[in-house]
PDB file of C-alpha atoms in Angstrom:
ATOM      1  CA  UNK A   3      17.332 -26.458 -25.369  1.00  0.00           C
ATOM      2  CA  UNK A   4      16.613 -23.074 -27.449  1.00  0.00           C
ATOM      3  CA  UNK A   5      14.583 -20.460 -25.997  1.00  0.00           C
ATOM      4  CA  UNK A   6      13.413 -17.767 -27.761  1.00  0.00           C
ATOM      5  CA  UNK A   7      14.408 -13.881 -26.966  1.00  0.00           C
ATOM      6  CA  UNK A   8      12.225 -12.349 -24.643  1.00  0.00           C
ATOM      7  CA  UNK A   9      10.563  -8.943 -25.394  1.00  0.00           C
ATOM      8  CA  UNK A  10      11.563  -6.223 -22.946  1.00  0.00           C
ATOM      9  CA  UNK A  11       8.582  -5.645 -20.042  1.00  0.00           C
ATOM     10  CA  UNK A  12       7.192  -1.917 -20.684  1.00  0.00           C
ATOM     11  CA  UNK A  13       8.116  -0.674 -17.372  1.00  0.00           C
ATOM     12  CA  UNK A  14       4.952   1.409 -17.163  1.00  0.00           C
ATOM     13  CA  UNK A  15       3.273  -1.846 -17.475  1.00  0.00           C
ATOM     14  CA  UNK A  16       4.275  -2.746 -14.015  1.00  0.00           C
ATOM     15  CA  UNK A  17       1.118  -3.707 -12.057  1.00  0.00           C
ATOM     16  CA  UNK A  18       0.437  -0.814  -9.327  1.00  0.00           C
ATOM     17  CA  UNK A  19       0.098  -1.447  -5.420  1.00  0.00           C
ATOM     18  CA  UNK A  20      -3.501  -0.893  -4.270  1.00  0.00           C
ATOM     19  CA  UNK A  21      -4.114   1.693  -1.314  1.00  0.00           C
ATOM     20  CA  UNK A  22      -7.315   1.457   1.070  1.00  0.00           C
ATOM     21  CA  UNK A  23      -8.692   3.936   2.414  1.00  0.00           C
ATOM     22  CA  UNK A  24      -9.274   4.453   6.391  1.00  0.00           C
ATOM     23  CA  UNK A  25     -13.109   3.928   5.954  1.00  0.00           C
ATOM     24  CA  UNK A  26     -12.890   0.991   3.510  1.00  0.00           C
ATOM     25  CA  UNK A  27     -10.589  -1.048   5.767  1.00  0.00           C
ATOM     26  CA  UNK A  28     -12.868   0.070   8.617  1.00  0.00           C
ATOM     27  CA  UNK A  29     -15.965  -1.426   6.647  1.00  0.00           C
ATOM     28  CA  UNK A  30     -14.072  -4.544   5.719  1.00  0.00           C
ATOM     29  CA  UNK A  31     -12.810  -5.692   8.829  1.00  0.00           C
ATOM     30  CA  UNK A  32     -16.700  -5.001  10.226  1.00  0.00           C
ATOM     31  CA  UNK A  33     -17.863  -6.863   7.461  1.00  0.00           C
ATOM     32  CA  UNK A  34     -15.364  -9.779   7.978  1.00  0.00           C
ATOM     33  CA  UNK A  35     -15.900 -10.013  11.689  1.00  0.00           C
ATOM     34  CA  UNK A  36     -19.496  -9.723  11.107  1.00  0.00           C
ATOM     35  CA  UNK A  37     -19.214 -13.319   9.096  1.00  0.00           C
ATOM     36  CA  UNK A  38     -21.105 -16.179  10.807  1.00  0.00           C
ATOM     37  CA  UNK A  39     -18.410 -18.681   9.513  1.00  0.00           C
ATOM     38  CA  UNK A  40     -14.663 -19.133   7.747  1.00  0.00           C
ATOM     39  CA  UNK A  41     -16.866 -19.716   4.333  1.00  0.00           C
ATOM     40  CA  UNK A  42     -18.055 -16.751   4.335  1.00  0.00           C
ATOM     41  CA  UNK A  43     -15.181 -14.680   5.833  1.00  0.00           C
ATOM     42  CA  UNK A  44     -13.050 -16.578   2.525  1.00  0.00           C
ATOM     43  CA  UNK A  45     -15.786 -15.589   0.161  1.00  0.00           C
ATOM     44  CA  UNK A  46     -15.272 -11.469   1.403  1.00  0.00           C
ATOM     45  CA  UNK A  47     -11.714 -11.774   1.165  1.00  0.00           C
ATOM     46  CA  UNK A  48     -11.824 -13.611  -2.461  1.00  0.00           C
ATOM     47  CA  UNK A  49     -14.351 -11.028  -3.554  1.00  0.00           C
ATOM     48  CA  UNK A  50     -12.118  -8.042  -2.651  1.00  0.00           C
ATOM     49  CA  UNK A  51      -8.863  -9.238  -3.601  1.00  0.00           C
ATOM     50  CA  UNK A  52      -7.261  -9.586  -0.262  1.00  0.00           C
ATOM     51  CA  UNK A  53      -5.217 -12.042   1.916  1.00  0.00           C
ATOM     52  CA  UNK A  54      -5.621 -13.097   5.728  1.00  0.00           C
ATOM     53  CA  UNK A  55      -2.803 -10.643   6.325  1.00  0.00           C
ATOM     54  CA  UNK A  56      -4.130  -7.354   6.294  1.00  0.00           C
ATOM     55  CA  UNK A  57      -7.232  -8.577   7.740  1.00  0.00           C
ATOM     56  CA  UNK A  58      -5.248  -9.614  10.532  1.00  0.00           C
ATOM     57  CA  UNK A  59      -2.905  -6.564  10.317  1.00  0.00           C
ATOM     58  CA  UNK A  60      -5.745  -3.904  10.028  1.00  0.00           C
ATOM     59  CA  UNK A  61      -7.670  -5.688  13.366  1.00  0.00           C
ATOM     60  CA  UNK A  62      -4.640  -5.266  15.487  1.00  0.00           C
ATOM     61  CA  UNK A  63      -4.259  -1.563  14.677  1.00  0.00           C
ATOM     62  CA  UNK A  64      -8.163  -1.043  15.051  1.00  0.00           C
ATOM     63  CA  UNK A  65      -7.849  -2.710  18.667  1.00  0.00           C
ATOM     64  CA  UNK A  66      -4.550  -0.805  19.228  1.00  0.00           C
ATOM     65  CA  UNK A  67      -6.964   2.192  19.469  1.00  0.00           C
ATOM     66  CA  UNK A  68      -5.073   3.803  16.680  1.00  0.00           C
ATOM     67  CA  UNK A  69      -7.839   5.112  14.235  1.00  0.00           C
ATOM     68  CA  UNK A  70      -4.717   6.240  12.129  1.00  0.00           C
ATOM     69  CA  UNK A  71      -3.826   2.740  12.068  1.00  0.00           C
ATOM     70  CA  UNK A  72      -5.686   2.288   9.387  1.00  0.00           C
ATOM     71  CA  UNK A  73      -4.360   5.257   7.049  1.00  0.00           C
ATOM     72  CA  UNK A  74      -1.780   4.337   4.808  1.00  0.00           C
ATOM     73  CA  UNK A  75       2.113   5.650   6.133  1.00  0.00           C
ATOM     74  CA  UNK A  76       3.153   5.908   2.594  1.00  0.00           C
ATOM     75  CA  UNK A  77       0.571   8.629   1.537  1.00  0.00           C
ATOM     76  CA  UNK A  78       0.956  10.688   5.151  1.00  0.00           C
ATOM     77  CA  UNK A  79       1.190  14.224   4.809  1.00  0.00           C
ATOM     78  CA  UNK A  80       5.060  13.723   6.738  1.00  0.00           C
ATOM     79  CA  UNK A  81       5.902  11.465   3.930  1.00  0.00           C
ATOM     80  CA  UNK A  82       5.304  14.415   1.674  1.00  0.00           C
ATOM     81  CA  UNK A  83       6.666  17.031   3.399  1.00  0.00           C
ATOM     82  CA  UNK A  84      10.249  14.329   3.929  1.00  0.00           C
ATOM     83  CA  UNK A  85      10.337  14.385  -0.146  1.00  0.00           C
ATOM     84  CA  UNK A  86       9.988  18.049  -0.548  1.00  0.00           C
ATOM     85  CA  UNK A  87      12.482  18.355   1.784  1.00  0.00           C
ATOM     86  CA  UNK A  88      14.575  16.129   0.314  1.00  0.00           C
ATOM     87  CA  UNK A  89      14.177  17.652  -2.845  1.00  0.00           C
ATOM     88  CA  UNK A  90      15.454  20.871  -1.606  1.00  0.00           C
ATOM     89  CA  UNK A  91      18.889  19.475  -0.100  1.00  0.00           C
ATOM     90  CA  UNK A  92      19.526  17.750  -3.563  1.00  0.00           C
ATOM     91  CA  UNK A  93      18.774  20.963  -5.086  1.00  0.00           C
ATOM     92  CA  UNK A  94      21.205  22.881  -2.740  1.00  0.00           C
ATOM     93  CA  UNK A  95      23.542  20.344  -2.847  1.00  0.00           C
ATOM     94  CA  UNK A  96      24.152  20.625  -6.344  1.00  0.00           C
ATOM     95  CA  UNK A  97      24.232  24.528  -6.433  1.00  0.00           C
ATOM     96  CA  UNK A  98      27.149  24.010  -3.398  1.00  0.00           C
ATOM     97  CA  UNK A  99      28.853  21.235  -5.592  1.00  0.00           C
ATOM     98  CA  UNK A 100      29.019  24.335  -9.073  1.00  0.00           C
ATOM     99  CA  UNK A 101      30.623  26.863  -6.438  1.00  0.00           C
TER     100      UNK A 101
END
């Protein structure tokens, strides 16, 4: 069985992982629970892309009374403020490491 060489994947070409907003998961899940039945709860969920998961996911954090629930941990301000801070130790870490 022969198989031809495959072409290296551009990494940039890698597909990106979609964020939603606070508000937009808000609307959805109102919109979702809003449905009068599973056909048309399945037709909001094909028409924005999305699996029973994070429907399910995004409820339980709503009724956990946790408003930022809903925000996304990976773009939180702390998240920022970690990888500026571990910036700087690399940074000082290397100038220790030349003395």
């Amino acid at each position: 069985m022969t198989s031809k060489p495959s072409e290296s994947p551009d990494p940039d070409a890698r597909p990106q992982r979609r964020t939603f907003s606070a508000e937009f998961k808000a609307g959805i899940l109102d919109e979702y629970d809003a449905a009068p039945d599973a056909a048309a709860r399945g037709a909001i969920l094909r028409r924005e892309r999305l699996y029973g998961s994070p429907i399910l996911d995004w409820r339980k954090a709503r009724d956990a009374g946790a408003a930022a629930g809903l925000t996304d941990r990976r773009q939180a301000a702390a998240r920022a403020a970690k990888k500026t801070e571990n910036a700087e130790l690399a940074r000082l870490q290397r100038q220790n490491a030349r003395l």
